[in-house]
Coordinates of C-alpha atoms and ligand atoms in Angstrom, one line a residue:
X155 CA 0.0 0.0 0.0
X156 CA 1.6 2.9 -0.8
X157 CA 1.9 5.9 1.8
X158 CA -1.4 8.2 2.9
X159 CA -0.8 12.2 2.5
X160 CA -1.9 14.8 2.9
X161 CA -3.0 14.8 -0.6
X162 CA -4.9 12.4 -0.6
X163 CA -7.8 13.8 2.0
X164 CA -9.6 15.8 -1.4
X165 CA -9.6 12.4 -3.3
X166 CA -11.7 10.0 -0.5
X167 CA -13.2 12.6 1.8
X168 CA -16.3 14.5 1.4
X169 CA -15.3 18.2 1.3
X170 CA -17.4 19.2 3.8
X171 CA -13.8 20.7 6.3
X172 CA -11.3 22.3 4.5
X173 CA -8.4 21.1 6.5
X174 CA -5.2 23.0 7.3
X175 CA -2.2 21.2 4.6
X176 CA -0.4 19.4 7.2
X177 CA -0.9 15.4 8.2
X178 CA -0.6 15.4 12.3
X179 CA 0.4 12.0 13.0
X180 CA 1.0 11.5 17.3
X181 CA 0.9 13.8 20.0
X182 CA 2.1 14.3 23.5
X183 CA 0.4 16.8 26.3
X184 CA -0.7 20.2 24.3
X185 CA 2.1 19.2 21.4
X186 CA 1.3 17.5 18.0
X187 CA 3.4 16.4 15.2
X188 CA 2.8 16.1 11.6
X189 CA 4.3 13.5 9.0
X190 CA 7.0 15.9 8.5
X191 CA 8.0 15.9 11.9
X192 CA 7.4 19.4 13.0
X193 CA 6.0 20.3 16.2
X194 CA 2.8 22.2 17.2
X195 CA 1.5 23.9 20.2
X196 CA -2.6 23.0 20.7
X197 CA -4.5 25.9 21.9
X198 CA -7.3 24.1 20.8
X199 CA -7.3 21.0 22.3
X200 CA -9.2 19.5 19.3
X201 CA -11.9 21.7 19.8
X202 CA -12.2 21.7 23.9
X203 CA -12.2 18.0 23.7
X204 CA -8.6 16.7 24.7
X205 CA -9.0 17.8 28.4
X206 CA -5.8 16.0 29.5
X207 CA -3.6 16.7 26.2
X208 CA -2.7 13.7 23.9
X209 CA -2.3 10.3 25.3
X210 CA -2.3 11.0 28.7
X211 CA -0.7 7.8 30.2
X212 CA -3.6 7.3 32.4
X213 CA -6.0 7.6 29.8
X214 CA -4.3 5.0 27.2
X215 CA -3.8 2.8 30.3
X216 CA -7.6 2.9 30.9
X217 CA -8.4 2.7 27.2
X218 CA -6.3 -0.5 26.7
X219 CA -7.1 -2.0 29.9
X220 CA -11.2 -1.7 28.8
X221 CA -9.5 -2.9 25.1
X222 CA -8.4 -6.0 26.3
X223 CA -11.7 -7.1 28.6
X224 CA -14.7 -6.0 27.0
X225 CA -15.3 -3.5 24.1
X226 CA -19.2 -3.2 23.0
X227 CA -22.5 -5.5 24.3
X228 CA -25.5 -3.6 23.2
X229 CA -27.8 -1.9 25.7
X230 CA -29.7 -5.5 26.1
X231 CA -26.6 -5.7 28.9
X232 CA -25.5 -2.9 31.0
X233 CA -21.9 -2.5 32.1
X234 CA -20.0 -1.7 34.5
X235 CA -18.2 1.2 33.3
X236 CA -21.3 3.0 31.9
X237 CA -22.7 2.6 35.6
X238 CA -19.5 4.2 37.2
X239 CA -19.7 6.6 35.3
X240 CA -23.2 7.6 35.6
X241 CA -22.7 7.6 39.6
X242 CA -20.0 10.1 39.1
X243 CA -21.9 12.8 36.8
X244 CA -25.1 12.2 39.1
X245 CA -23.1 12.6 42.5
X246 CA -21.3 15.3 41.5
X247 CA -23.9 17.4 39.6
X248 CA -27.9 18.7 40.3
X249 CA -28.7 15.7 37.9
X250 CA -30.5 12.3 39.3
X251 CA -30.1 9.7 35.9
X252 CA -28.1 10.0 33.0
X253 CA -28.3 8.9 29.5
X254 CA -25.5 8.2 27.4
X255 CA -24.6 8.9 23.4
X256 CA -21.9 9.3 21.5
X257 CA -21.9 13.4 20.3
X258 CA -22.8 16.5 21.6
X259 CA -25.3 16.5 18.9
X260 CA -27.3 13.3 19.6
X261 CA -27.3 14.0 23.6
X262 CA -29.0 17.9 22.5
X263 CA -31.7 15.7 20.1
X264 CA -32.2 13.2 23.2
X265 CA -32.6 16.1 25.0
X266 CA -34.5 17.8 22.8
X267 CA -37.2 14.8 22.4
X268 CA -36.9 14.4 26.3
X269 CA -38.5 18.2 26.8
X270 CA -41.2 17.4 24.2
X271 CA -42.5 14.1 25.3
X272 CA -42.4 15.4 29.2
X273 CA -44.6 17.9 28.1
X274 CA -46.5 16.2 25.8
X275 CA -47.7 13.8 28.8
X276 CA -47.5 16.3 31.5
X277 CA -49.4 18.9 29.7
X278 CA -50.7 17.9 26.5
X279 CA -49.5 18.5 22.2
X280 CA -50.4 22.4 22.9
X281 CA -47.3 22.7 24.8
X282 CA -44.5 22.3 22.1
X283 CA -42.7 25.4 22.2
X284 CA -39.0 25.8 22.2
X285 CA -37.1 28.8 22.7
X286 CA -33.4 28.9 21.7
X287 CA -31.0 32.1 21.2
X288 CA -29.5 33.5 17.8
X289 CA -25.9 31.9 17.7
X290 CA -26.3 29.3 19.7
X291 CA -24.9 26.2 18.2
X292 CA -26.5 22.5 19.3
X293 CA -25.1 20.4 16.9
X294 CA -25.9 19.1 13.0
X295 CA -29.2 16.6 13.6
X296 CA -32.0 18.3 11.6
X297 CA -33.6 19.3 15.0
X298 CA -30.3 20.7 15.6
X299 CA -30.1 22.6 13.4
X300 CA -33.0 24.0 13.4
X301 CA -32.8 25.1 17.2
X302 CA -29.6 26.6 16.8
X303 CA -29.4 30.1 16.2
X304 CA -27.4 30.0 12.8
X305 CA -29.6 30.3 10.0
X306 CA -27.1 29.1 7.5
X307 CA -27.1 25.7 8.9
X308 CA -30.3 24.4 8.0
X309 CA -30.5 26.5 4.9
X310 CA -32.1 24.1 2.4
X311 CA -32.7 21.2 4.7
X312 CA -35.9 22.0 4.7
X313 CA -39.4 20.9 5.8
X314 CA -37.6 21.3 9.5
X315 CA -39.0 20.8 12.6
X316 CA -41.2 23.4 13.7
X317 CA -42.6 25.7 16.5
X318 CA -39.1 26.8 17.8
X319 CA -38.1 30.7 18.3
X320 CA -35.0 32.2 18.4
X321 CA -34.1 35.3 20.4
X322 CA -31.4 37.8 21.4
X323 CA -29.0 36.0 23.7
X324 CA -29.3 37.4 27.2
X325 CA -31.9 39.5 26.4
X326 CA -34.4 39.5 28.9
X327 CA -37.4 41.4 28.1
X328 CA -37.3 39.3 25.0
X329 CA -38.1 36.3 26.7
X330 CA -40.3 37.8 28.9
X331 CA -42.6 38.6 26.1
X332 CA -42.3 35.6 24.1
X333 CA -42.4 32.5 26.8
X334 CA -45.8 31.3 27.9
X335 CA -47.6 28.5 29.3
X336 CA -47.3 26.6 25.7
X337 CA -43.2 26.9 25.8
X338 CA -41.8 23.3 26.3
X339 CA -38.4 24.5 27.0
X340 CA -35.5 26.8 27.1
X341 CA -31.8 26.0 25.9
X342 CA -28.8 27.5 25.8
X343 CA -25.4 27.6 26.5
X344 CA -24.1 29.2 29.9
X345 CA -21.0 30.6 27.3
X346 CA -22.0 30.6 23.5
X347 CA -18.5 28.5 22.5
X348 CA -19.4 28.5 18.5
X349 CA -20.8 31.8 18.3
X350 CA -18.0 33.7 19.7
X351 CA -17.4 33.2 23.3
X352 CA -20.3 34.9 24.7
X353 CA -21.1 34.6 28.6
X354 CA -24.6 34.4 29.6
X355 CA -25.1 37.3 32.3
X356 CA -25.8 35.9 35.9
X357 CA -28.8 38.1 36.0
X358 CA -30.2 36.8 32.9
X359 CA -29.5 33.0 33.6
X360 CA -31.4 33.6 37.1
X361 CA -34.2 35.3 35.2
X362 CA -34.6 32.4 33.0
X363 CA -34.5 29.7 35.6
X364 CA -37.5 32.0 37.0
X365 CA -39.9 32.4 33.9
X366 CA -39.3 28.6 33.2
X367 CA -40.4 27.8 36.9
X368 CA -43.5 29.9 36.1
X369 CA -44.1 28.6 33.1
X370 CA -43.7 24.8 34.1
X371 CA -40.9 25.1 31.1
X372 CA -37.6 22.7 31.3
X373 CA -34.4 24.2 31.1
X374 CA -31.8 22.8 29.3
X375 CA -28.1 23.5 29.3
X376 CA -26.1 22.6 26.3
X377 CA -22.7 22.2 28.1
X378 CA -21.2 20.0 25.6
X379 CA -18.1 22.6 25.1
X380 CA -18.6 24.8 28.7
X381 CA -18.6 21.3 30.7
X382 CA -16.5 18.9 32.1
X383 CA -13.9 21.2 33.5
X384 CA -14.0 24.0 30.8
X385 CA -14.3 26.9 33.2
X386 CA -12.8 25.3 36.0
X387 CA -16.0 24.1 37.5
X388 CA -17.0 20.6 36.4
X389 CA -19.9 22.1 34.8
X390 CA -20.4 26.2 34.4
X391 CA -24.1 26.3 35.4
X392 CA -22.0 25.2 39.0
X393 CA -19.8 29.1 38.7
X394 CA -23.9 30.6 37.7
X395 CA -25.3 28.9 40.9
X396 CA -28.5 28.5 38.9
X397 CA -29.2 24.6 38.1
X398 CA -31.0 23.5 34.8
X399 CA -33.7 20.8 34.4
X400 CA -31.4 18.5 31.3
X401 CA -27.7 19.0 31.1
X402 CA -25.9 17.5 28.0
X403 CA -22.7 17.0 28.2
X404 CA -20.1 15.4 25.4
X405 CA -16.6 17.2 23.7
X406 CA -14.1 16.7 26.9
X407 CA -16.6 14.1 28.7
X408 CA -14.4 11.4 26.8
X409 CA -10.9 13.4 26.6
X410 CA -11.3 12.2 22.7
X411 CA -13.0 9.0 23.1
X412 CA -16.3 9.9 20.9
X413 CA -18.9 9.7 24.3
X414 CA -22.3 12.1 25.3
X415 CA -24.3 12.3 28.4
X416 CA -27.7 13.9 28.4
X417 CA -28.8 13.9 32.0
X418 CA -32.1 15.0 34.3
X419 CA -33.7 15.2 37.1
X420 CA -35.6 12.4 38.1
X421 CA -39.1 13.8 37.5
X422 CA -38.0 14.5 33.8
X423 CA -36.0 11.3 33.1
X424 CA -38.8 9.2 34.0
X425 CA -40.3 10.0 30.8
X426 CA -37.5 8.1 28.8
X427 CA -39.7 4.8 29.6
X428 CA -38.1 1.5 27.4
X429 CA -38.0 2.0 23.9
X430 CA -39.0 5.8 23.6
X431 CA -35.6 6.4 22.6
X432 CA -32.2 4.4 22.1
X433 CA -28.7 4.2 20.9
X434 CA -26.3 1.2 19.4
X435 CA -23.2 2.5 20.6
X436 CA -24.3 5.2 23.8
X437 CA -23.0 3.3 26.9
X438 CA -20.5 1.4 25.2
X439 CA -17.8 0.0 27.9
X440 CA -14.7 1.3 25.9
X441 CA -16.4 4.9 25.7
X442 CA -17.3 4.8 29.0
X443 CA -14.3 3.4 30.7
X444 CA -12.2 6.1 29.3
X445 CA -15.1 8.7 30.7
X446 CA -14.8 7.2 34.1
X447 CA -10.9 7.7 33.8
X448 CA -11.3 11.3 32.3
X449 CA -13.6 12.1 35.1
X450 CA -11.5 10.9 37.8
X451 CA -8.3 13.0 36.2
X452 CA -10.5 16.4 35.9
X453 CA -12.9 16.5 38.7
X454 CA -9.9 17.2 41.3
X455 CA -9.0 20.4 43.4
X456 CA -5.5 20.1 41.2
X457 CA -7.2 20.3 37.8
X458 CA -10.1 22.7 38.8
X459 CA -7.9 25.2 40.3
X460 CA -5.2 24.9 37.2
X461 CA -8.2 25.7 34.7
X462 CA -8.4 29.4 36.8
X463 CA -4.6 29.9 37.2
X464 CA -3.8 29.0 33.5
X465 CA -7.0 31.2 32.6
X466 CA -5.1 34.4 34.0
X467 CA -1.7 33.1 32.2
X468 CA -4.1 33.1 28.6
X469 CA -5.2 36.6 29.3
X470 CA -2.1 38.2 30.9
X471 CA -0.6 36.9 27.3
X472 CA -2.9 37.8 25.4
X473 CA -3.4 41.1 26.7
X474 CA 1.0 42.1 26.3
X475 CA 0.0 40.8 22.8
X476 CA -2.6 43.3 22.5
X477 CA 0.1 45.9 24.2
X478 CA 2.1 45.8 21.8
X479 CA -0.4 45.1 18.4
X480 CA -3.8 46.6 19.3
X481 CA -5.2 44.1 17.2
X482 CA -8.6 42.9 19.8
X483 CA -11.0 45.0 20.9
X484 CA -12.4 42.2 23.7
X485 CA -10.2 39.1 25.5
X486 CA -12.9 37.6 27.4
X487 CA -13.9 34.1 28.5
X488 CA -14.0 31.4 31.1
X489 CA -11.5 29.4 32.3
X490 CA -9.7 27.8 29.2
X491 CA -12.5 28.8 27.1
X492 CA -11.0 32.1 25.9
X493 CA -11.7 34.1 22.5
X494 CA -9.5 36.7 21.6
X495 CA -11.9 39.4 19.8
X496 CA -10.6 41.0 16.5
X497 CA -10.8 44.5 16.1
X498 CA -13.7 44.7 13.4
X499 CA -11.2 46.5 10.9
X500 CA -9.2 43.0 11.2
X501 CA -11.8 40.6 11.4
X502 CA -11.5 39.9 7.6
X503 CA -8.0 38.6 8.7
X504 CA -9.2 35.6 10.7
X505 CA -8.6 32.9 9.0
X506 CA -5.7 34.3 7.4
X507 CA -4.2 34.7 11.1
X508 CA -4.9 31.0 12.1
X509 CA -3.9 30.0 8.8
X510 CA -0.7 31.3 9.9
X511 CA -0.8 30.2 13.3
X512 CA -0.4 26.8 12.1
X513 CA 2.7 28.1 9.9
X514 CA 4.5 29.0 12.9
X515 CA 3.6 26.1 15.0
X516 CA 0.7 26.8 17.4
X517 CA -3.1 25.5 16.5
X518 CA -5.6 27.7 17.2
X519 CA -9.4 28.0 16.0
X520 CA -11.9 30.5 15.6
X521 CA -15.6 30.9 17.1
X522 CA -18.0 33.9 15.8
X523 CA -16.4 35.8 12.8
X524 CA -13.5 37.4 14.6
X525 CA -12.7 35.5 17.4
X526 CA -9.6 33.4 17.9
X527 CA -10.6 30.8 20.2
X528 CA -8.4 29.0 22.6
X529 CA -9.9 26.1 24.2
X530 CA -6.2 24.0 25.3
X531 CA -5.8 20.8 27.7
X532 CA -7.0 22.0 31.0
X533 CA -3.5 20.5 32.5
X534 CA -1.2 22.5 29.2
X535 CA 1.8 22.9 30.9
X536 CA 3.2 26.3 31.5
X537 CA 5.9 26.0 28.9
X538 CA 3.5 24.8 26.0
X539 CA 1.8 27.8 27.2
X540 CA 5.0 30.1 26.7
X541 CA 5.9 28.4 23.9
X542 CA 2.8 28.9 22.1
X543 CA 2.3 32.9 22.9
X544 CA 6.0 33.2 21.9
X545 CA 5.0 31.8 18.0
X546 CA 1.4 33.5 18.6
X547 CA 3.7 36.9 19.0
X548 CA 5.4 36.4 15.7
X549 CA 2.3 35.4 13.6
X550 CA 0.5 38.7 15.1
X551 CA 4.4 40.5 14.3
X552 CA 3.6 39.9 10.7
X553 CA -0.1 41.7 10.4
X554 CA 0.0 44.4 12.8
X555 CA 4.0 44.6 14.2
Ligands
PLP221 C1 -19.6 20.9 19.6 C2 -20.9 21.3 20.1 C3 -22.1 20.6 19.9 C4 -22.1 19.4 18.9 O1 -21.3 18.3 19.3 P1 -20.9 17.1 18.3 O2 -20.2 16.2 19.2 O3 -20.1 17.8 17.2 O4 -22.2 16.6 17.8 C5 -23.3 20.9 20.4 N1 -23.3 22.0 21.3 C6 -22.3 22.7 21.6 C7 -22.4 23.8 22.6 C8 -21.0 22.4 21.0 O5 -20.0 23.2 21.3

């Protein structure tokens, strides 16, 4: 067989990414190398997913321990591993039973059918209603889609699922007008992570948690990028102090493994009765037993407290950056979810900047349309983290030095 390149992606792939011309082959902690042998810092931490860097030793250890026992068995059989690791996410969160799947995206459509059919029996059809914010991101299932607040993608996917709003993010007055007695639910994201890093205000996640009270709506919280350590509480509705009704959960649940958890409070999860809704894969042992491993590794005083002293490390950085280049107009974030805001004169440059990011050996993405979003290993060391602001200075030298 003759050698894979890079080359080669265009001819077998669908071109639905447009990945960067390099071919990373291995990585250690926040570095990865390509085929050519040249190293990269990971800001991105495959997109807030590698929570412990690359091949952690405890995490290949757990993975090839579970490799060599007992890989998949079908829901017909629970596991050991799945249950461990549903004890953990229920005792350490507001949750009472979990479910699990293997994306972000399918835990926000199991959550999404969860909030329907609870109302549907609890109230009746009538009460179908959910409200979503503009730029939220959920995921790619058609119902999705269509509940995210990015019009472009469900553009021509059409008939979509229906009675769902969308309305300005942390915008009160909004919702105040809009929810009612027929609203289902409410979802969001305690920080918008696709749409540019955007905070929900304490004030307005309070205010929420109120109407949806009042209006026996459930309250979802799509932490599939904000959880599992992102901010430096296992989940960020715990730094809010305001508790949701379904939490989903995936990206750095499984430090890379693919692995979802959609979980609820016992009055709501009783609605998922056998057979109203299922998965082949969700609970697998080898998913799972990495989770349980993950879980144990980031749910510690050690990691916790690192996310907040590497968080002021990102944005001391970034702001001597923006000392010298006055190239952001906003360095904002939680944690080691951090975007670095464009000016809007340079926002046109984004991809141009990451682009060349890459060039000089540190991986960074984007979120919004001029936001360069950093979302690292929570345990990046801090000379991957000097390292990579050093090369960072020399890309950001080239546009505005
Ligand atoms: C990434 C992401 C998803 C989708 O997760 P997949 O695993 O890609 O399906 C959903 N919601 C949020 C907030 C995300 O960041």
């Amino acid at each position: 067989m003759t050698k894979i390149t890079r080359a080669d992606f265009e001819k077998y792939e669908m071109g639905i990414y447009v990945p960067a011309p390099i071919l990373p082959v291995s990585g250690k902690g926040s570095r990865f190398y390509d085929d050519a042998g040249r190293d990269y810092i990971d800001f991105a931490g495959g997109i807030a997913v590698n929570v412990m860097g690359h091949c952690h030793p405890e995490i290949v250890k757990a993975l090839t321990e579970q490799a060599n026992k007992l890989w998949h068995i079908s829901n017909y059989l629970c596991t050991e591993p799945a249950i461990k690791l549903a004890k953990y996410l229920v005792e350490n969160t507001f949750a009472d039973k979990v479910f699990f799947a293997n994306s972000g995206g399918e835990a926000n459509e199991a959550s999404l059918k969860l909030a329907r059919r609870y109302a549907y029996e609890k109230f009746g059809s009538e009460k179908s209603q959910i409200i979503s914010f503009q730029n939220s991101f959920h995921g790619r299932t058609l119902f999705d889609v269509t509940v995210g607040g990015q019009a472009k993608y469900r553009e021509g996917f059409g008939p979509l699922p229906g009675d769902i709003v969308h309305l300005e993010f942390n915008n009160l007055e909004a919702l105040k007008e809009t929810i009612s007695d027929k609203t289902c639910a409410v979802i969001l994201e305690p920080i918008q992570g696709e749409g540019g890093i955007i905070p929900a205000t304490k004030e307005f996640l309070t205010a929420v948690r109120e109407l949806c009270n009042k209006h026996n709506a459930l309250l979802i919280y799509d932490e599939v990028q904000t959880g599992f350590g992102r901010t430096g509480y296992l989940y960020a509705y715990q730094m809010y102090g305001v508790e949701p009704d379904i939490l989903t959960s995936a990206k750095g649940l499984g430090a890379g493994i693919p692995i979802a958890a959609m979980m609820a409070r016992d009055e709501v999860a009783k609605t998922f009765k056998p057979g109203v809704h299922g998965t082949t894969f969700g609970a697998n042992p080898l998913a799972t037993a990495v989770g349980c491993r993950s879980f144990e590794l980031v749910n510690t005083p050690e990691t916790l407290n690192g996310v907040k002293e590497k968080e002021l490390k990102f944005k001391a950085n970034y702001a001597a950056l923006n000392n010298k280049y006055h190239c952001f107009k906003d360095i904002r974030g939680v944690g080691l979810l951090i975007g670095a805001d464009l000016k809007d004169e340079y926002a046109d440059k984004l991809k141009e900047i990451t682009a060349e990011c890459l060039n000089q050996g540190v991986f960074v993405i984007t979120a919004g349309h001029s936001v360069i979003r950093n979302a690292p290993a929570l345990n990046i060391t801090d000379e991957e983290i000097a390292e990579g602001f050093a090369r960072l200075d020399k890309v950001l030298a080239k546009f505005f030095g």
